[in-house]
XYZ file of C-alpha atoms in Angstrom:
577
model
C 38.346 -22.758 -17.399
C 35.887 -20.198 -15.456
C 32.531 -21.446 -15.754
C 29.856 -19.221 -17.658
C 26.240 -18.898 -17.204
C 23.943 -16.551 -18.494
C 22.902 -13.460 -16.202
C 19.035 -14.708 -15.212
C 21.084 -17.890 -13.837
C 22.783 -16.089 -11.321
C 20.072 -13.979 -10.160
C 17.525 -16.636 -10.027
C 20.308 -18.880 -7.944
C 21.072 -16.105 -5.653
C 17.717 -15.954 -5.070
C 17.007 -19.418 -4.362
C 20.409 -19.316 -2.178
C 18.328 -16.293 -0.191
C 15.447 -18.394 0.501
C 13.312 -17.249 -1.520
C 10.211 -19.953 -2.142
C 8.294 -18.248 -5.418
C 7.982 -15.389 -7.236
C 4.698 -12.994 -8.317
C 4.281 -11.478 -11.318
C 3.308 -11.226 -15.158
C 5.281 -13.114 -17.942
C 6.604 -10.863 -21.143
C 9.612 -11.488 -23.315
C 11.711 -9.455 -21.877
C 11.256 -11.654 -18.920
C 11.977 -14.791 -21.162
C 15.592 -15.076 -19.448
C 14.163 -15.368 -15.857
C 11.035 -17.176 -16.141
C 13.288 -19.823 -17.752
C 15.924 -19.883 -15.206
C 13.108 -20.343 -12.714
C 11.489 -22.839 -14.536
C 15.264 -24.510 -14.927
C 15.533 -24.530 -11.054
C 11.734 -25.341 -10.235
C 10.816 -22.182 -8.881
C 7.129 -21.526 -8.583
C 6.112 -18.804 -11.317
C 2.580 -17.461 -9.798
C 1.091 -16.038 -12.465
C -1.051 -12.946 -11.655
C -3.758 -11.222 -14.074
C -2.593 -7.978 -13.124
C 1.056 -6.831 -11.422
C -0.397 -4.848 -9.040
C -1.888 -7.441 -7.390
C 1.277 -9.768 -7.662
C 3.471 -6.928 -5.409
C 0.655 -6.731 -3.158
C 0.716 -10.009 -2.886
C 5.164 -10.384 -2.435
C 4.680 -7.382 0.239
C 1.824 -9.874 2.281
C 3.873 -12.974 1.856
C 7.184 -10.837 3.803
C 4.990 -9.039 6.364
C 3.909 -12.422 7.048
C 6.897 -14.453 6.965
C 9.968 -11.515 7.522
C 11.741 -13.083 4.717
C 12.336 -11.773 1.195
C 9.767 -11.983 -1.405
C 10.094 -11.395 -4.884
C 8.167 -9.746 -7.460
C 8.659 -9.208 -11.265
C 7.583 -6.959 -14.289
C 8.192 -7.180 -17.250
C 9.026 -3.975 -20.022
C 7.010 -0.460 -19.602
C 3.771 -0.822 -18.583
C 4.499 -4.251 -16.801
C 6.864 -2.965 -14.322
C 4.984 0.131 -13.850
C 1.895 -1.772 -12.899
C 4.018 -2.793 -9.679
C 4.633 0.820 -8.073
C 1.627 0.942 -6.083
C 1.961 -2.246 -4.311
C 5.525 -1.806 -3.775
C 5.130 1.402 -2.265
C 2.587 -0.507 0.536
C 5.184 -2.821 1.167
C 8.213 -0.412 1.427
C 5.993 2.007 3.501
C 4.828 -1.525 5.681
C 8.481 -2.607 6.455
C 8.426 -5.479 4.368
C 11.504 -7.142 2.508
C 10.619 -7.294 -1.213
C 12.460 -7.329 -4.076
C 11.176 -6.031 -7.312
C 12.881 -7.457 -10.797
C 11.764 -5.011 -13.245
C 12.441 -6.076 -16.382
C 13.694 -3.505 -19.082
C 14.429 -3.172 -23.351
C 16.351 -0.230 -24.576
C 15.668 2.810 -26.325
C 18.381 1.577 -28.510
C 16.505 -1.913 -29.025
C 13.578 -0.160 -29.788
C 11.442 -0.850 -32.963
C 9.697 2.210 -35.051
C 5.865 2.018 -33.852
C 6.727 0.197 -30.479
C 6.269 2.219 -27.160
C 8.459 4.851 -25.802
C 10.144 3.011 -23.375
C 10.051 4.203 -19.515
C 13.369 4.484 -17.281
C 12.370 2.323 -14.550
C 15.569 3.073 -12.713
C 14.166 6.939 -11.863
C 10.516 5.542 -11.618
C 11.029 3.276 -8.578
C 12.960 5.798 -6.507
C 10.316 6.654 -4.342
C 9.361 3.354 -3.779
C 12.548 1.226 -2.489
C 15.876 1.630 -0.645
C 17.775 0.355 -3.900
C 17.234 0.939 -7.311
C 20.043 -0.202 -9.878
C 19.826 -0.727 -13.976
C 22.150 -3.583 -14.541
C 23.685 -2.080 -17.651
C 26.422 -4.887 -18.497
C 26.497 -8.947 -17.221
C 29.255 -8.174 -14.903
C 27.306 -6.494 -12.664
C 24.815 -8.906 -11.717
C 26.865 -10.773 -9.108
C 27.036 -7.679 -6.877
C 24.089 -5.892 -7.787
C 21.651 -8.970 -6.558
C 23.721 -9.351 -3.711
C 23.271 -5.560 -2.647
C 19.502 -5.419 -3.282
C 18.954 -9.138 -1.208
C 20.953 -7.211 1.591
C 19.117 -3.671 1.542
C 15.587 -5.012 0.922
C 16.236 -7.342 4.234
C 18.432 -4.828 5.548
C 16.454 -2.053 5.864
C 13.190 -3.794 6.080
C 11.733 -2.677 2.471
C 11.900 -1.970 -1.375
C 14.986 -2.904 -3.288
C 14.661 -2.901 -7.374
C 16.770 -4.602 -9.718
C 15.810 -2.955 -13.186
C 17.723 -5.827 -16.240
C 17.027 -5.296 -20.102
C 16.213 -8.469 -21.383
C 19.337 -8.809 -23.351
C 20.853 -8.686 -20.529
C 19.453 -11.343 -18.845
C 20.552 -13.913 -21.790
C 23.700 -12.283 -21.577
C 26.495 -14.683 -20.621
C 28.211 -13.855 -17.640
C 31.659 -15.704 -15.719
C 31.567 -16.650 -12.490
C 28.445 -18.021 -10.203
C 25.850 -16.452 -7.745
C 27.229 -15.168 -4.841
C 27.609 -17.162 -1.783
C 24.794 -18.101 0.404
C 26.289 -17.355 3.862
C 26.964 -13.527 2.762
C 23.713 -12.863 1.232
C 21.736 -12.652 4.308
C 22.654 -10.046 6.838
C 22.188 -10.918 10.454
C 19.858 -8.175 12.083
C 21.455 -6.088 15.003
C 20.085 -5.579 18.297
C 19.481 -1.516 18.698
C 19.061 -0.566 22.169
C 19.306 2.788 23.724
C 22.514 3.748 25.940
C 21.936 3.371 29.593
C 22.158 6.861 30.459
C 19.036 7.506 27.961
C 16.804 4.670 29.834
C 18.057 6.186 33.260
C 16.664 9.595 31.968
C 13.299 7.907 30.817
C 13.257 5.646 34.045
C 13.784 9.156 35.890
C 10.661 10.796 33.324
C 8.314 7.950 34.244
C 8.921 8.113 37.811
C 8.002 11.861 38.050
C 4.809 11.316 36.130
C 1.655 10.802 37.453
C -1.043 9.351 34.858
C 1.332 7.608 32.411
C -0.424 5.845 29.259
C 1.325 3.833 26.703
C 1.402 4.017 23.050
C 1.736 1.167 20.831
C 2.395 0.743 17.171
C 3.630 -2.072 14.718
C 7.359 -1.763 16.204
C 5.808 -3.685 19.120
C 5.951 -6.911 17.105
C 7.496 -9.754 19.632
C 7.084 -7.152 22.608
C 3.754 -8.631 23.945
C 5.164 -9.689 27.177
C 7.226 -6.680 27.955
C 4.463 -3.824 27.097
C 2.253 -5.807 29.435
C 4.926 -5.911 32.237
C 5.827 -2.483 32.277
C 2.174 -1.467 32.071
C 1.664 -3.523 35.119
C 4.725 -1.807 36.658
C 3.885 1.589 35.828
C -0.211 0.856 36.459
C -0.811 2.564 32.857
C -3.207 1.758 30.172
C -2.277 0.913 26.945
C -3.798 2.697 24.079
C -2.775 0.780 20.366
C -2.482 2.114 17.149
C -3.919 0.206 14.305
C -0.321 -1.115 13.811
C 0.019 -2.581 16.819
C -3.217 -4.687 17.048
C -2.617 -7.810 16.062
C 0.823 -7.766 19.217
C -0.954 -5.724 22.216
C -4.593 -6.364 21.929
C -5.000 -9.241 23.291
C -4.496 -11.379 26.586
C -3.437 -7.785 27.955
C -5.718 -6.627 31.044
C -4.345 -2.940 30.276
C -5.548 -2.433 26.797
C -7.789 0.353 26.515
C -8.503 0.336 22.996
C -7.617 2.240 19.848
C -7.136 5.787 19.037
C -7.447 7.809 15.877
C -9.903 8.632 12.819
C -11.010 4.588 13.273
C -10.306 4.051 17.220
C -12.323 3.987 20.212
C -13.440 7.009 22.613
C -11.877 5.364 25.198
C -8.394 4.828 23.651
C -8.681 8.592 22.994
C -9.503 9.764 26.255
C -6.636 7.653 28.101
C -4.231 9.716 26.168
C -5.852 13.256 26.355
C -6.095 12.523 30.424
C -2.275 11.536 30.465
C 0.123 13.522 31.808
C 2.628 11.411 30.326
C 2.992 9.361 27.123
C 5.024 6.941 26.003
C 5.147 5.923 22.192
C 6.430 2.550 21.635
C 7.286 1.881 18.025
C 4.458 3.697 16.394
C 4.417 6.520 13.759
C 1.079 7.174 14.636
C 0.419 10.473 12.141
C -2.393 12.393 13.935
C -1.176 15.194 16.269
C -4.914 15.954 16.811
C -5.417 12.926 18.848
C -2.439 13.697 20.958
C -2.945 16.176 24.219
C -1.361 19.533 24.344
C 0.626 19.937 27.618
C 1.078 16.046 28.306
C 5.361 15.117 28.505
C 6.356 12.807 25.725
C 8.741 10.211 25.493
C 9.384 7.880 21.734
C 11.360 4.245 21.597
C 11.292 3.296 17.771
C 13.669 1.568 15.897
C 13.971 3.667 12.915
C 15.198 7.136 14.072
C 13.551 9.307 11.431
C 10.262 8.079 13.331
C 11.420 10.182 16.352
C 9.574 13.335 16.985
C 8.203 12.925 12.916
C 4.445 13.581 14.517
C 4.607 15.571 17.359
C 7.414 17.439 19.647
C 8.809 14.795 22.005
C 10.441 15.519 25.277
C 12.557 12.340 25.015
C 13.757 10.278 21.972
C 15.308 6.524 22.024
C 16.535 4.812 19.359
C 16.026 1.324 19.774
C 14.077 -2.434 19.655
C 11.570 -2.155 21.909
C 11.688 -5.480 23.022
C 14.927 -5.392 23.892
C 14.776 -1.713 25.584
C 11.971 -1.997 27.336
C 13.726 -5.519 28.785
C 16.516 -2.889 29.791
C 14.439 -0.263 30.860
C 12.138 -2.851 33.661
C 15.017 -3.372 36.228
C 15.434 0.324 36.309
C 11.495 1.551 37.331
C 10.010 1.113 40.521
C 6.453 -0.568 40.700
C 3.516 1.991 41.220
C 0.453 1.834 43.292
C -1.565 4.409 42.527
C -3.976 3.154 39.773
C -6.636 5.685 39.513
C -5.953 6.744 36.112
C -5.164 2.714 34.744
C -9.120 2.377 35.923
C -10.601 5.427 35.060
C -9.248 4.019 31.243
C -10.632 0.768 32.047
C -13.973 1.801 32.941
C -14.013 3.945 29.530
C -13.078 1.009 27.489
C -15.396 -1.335 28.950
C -18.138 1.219 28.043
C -16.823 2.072 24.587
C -16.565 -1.861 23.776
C -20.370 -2.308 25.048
C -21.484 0.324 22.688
C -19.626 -1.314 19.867
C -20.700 -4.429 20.767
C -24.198 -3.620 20.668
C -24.091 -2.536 17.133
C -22.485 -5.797 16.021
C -26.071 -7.455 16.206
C -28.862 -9.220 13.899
C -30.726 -5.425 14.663
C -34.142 -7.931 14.775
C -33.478 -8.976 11.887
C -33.766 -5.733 9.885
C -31.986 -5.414 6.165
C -29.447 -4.511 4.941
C -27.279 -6.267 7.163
C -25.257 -3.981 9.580
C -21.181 -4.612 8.433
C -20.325 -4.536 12.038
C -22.508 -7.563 12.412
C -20.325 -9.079 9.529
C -17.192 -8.251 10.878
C -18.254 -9.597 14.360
C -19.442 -13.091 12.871
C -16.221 -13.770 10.933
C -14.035 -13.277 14.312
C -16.270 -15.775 15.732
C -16.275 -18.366 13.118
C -12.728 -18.041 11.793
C -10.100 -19.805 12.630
C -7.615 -19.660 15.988
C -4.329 -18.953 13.637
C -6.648 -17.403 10.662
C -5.085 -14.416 8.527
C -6.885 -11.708 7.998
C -6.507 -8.905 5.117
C -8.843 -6.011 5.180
C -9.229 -3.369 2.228
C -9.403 0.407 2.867
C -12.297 2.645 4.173
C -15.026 0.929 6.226
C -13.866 -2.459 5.974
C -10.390 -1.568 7.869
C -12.961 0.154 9.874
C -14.848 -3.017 11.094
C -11.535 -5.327 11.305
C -9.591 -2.904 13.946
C -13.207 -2.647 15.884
C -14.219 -6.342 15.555
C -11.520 -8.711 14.479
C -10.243 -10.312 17.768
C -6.455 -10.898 17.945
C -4.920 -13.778 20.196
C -1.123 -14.108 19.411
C -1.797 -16.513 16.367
C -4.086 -14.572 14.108
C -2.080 -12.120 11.865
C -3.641 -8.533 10.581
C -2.599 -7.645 7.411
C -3.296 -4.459 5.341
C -2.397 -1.469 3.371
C -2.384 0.739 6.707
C 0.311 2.916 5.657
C 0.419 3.353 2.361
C -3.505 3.352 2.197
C -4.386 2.061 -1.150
C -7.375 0.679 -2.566
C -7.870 -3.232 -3.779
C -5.165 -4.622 -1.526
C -7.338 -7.118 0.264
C -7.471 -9.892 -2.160
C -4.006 -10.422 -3.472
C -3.058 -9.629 0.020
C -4.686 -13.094 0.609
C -3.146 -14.593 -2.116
C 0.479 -13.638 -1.062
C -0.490 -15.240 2.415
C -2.063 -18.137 1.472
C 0.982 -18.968 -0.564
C 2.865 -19.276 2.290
C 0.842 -21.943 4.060
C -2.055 -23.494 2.081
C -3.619 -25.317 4.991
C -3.671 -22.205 7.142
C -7.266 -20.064 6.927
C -6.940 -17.076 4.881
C -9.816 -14.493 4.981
C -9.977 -11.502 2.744
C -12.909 -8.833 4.165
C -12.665 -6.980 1.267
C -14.768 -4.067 0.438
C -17.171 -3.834 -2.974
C -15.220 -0.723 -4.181
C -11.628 -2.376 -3.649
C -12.801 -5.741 -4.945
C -13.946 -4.799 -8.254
C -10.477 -2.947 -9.024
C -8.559 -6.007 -8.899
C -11.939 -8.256 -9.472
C -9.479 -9.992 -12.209
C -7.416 -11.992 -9.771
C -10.093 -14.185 -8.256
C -9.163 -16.364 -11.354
C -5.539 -16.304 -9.450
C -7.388 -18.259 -6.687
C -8.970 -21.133 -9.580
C -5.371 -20.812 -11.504
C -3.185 -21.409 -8.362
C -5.943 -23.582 -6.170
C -5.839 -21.354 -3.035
C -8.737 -21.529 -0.512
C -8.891 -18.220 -0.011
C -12.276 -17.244 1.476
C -13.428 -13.893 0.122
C -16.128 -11.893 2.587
C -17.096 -8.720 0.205
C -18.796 -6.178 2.267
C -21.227 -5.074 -0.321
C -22.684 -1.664 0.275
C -22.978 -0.143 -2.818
C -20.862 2.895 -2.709
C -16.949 3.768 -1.558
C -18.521 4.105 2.094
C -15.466 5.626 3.372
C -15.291 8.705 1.337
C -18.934 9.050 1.424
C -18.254 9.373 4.965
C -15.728 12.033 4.354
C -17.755 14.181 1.646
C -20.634 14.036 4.181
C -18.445 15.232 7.304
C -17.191 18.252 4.831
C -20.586 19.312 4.170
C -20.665 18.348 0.602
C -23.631 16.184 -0.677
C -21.704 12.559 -2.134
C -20.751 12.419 -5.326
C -19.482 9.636 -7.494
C -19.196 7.064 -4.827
C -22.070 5.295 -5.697
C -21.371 1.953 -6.709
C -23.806 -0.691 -9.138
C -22.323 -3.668 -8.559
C -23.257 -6.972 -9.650
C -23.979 -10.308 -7.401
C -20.713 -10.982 -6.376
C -21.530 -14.551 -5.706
C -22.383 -15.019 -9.367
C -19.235 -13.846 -10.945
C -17.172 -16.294 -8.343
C -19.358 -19.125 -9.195
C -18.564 -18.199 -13.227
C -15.106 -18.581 -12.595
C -15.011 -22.045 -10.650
C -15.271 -20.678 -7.499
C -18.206 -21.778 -4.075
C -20.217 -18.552 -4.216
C -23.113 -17.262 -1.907
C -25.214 -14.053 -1.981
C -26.366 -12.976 1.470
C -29.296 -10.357 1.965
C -30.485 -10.938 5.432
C -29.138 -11.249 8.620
C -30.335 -14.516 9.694
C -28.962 -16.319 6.428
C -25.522 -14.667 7.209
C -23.723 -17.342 10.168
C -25.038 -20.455 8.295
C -23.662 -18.764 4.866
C -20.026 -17.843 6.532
C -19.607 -21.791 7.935
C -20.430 -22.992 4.574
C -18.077 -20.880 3.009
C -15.350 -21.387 5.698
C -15.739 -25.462 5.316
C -15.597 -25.729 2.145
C -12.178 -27.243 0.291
C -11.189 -24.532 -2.126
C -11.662 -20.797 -2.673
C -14.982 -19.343 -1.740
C -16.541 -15.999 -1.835
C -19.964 -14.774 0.615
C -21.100 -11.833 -0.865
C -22.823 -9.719 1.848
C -25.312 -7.209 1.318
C -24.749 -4.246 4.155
C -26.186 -1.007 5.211
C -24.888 1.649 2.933
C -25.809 4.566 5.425
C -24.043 2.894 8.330
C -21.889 5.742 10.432
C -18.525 5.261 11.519
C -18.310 7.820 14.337
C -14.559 9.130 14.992
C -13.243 9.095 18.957
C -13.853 12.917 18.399
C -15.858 14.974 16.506
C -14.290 18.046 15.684
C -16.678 21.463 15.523
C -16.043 21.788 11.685
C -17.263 18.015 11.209
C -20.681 18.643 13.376
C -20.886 21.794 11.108
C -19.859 19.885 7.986
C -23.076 16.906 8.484
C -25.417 20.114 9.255
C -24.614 21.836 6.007
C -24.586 18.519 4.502
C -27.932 17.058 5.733
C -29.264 20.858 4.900
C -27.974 20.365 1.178
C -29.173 17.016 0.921
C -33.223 18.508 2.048
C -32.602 20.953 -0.711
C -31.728 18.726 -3.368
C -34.929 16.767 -2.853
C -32.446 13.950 -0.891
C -33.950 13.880 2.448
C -34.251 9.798 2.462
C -31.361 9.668 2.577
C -31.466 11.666 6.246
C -34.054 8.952 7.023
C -32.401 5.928 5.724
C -28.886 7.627 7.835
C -31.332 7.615 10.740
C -33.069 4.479 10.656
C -29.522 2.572 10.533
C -27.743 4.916 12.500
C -28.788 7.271 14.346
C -32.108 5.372 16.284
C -29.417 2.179 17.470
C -27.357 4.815 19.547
């Protein structure tokens, strides 16, 4: 006699057959059939106040394990509450799975909402979408979205009415060994690396390019930067694999990066763009010859016109490519970079200080004092705008720290259940959250996540009063701010409130003793940090319509009977340069 089950059973099962350790989201009745398979099976249920913060929290927990993480909804607004996470992890590369949970127009009761169609809504956020209309689809179905999410490295969805779920079903979950697919190794043909070998050798000021793809390729961007005596300029992506222990990293490019990483490509004749989809052609040079390894072939030529385009793992082609290159000796251009960088990091450096003393407190001060007192294997998850700002500039990588945050997709309040998703995986590993005030507040709600679940998350809100990093932008466009301003309340006090070690700090002297505090103690903390709200975040380069853009604006500011503000700008600015 075929053995029956209902349809939640075999999902949940397949799940657990996937690996899959817990799963994030919001209970509702239509979710009644999975929560109680789950709690049948003794699968964590991490309850989130909000189910935004739960996928931003499944997309953390796959970018830092590459496994498959799971996320739920349940009916209408639940599952709708998850797009914007889920688009940061499908746009990040990460493996999540999304059970959206579903009821009927047909099931419907006069007065009740007008139920969405979650199938069309999640679309544009995942590889896989699929309403599982009738029980016998469910075997299949799961097994198709476990495969495409891990697969393809993002989104699948798999949208069940809650009927559905209950539904009896024949048959079990489907194997284990089949639900996993075993990842292929992509490398380019050898004629392709024979042409690029051929490229590189006719070049004379060659400077690397590296994005996220370089993940595992430490090692081999090093060596062939060694062989080919050529800096290597990172994007944001690729800090956390290239930065460090590399003697021919030159910095960052882009709106956030260095001047140095910026000039190493404008000087280059040649350029090669390792496994980043680095989206700013203005920070690329006209004439220079350029060459793109990447993984994912709609990457290829996506930003800028590329002479030569490789589909492949670039670990494994640039292992290929080695043997084929000969070893350069002219070096003028790796040290002309180097000398930049040095220069560039002094200057950043020096504004990473006490500043005598002076309030508010500088962020890049901040930033700079939790690289030095966190952790060697800490993760850290950065929110939007300034705070990403002072994490690529200050945050030191080493091999073991991980980098994680919404640097694709871009979205506000992903810094905190970032840290949640990643302290799930490993509770005794440091998890540090440098979340701006802005981003904080949106999803302020899921601190009690941190008292609820017992995570020692340590929160570092960078507390300058206003959305600093469209301030920025208004001011560079010439228009005087408006509506970024922020009244916020002491931080410190709500934390404490809800159960959680709390500290307010105002000056800079208070801040290193305040951080160690934090970082010792047992369970979740929070160090509210009071910072400069007319700090500047200069660009690598300043383009003639942003010079023009802070005239007109510091003109319109006079006007408006603003000018402190051009004092204030200068005092914290301006007079440390």
């Amino acid at each position: 006699m075929a053995h029956k089950q209902h349809v939640a059973d075999v999902l949940v099962q397949s799940l657990v057959d996937a690996g899959v350790k817990r799963i994030h989201g919001l209970v509702g009745d239509s979710l009644n059939g999975v929560t109680e398979a789950l709690r049948e099976r003794d699968v964590p249920w991490v309850h989130y106040r909000h189910e935004e913060a739960a996928a931003f929290a499944a997309g953390a927990e796959a970018q830092l394990t590459g496994a498959l993480a799971v996320c739920a909804g349940s009916c209408g607004p639940g599952n709708l509450h998850l797009i914007n996470g889920l688009f940061d992890a499908h746009r990040s590369g990460a493996p999540v799975l999304a059970i959206a949970a579903h009821i009927p127009q047909s099931e419907i009761g006069s007065g009740y909402f007008q139920e969405t169609h979650p199938e069309q809504l999640f679309k544009e956020c995942s590889h896989y979408c699929e309403l599982i209309s009738s029980p016998e689809q469910i075997q299949r179905a799961v097994a198709t979205a476990i495969r495409v999410a891990v697969g393809k490295r993002g989104v699948a969805v798999l949208v069940i009415p809650g009927n559905i779920a209950l539904a009896e079903v024949e048959g079990a979950a489907m194997p284990a060994t089949g639900l996993l697919p075993v990842a292929p190794l992509v490398v380019p043909p050898q004629v392709a690396l024979k042409q690029l070998a051929a490229l590189l050798a006719d070049s004379r000021k060659i400077t690397l390019f590296a994005g996220r793809g370089c993940a595992g390729a430490h090692d081999e961007v090093v060596q062939l930067a060694e062989t080919l005596q050529a800096p290597v300029v990172h994007a944001l992506g690729g800090k956390e694999y290239v930065e460090w222990d590399n003697p021919y990293d030159v910095g960052m490019t882009g709106l956030i990066g260095f001047s140095s990483g910026y000039q190493a490509l404008m000087d280059a004749d040649t350029i090669l763009l390792l496994g980043t989809d680095f989206p700013y052609r203005q920070f690329f040079p006209e004439n220079a010859t350029i060459a793109q390894i990447d993984i994912r072939p709609e990457h290829l030529g996506r930003r800028c016109a590329v002479d030569l385009a490789l589909v492949g793992d670039v670990k494994a082609s640039l292992r290929l490519l080695q043997p084929l290159l000969q070893a350069r000796t002219d070096d003028d251009h790796l040290q002309q970079a180097r000398a930049n960088y040095r220069k560039a990091r002094e200057g950043l450096d020096d504004l990473a200080t006490r500043d005598g003393g002076r309030t508010p407190i500088h962020p890049q001060f901040v930033a700079r004092q939790v690289s030095e007192l966190a952790h060697e294997d800490a993760v850290f998850t950065c929110d939007v705008g300034t705070p990403t700002i002072w994490a690529a500039r200050y945050l030191r990588m080493n091999g073991q720290r991980r980098l994680i945050g919404s640097f694709v997709h871009g979205s506000m309040a992903n810094a905190l259940p970032q840290a949640i998703g990643a302290q799930l995986v490993d509770r005794d590993r440091q998890v540090i959250s440098l979340s701006g005030d802005g981003g904080f507040a949106m999803l302020m709600g899921d601190l009690l996540t941190l008292v609820q679940e017992k995570l020692p998350v340590k929160v570092v809100v960078i507390n300058n009063g206003t959305l600093g990093f469209v301030e920025l932008e208004m001011k560079a466009s010439g228009f005087i701010p408006t509506g970024v301003a922020l009244q916020n309340p002491d931080f410190s006090a709500i934390a404490r409130a809800a159960g959680i070690y709390g500290i307010r700090v105002e000056h800079p002297d208070a801040l290193e003793d305040a951080l160690r505090e934090a970082f010792a103690h047992e369970g979740p903390a929070l160090v509210d940090v009071v910072t400069d709200r007319q700090e500047l975040s200069m660009p690598p380069k300043i383009k003639a319509e942003q010079v023009k853009g802070f005239s007109l604006w510091a003109l319109k500011t006079v006007m408006n009977g603003r000018g402190d503000e051009l004092i204030e700008l200068a005092r914290s600015s301006l007079f440390r340069r």
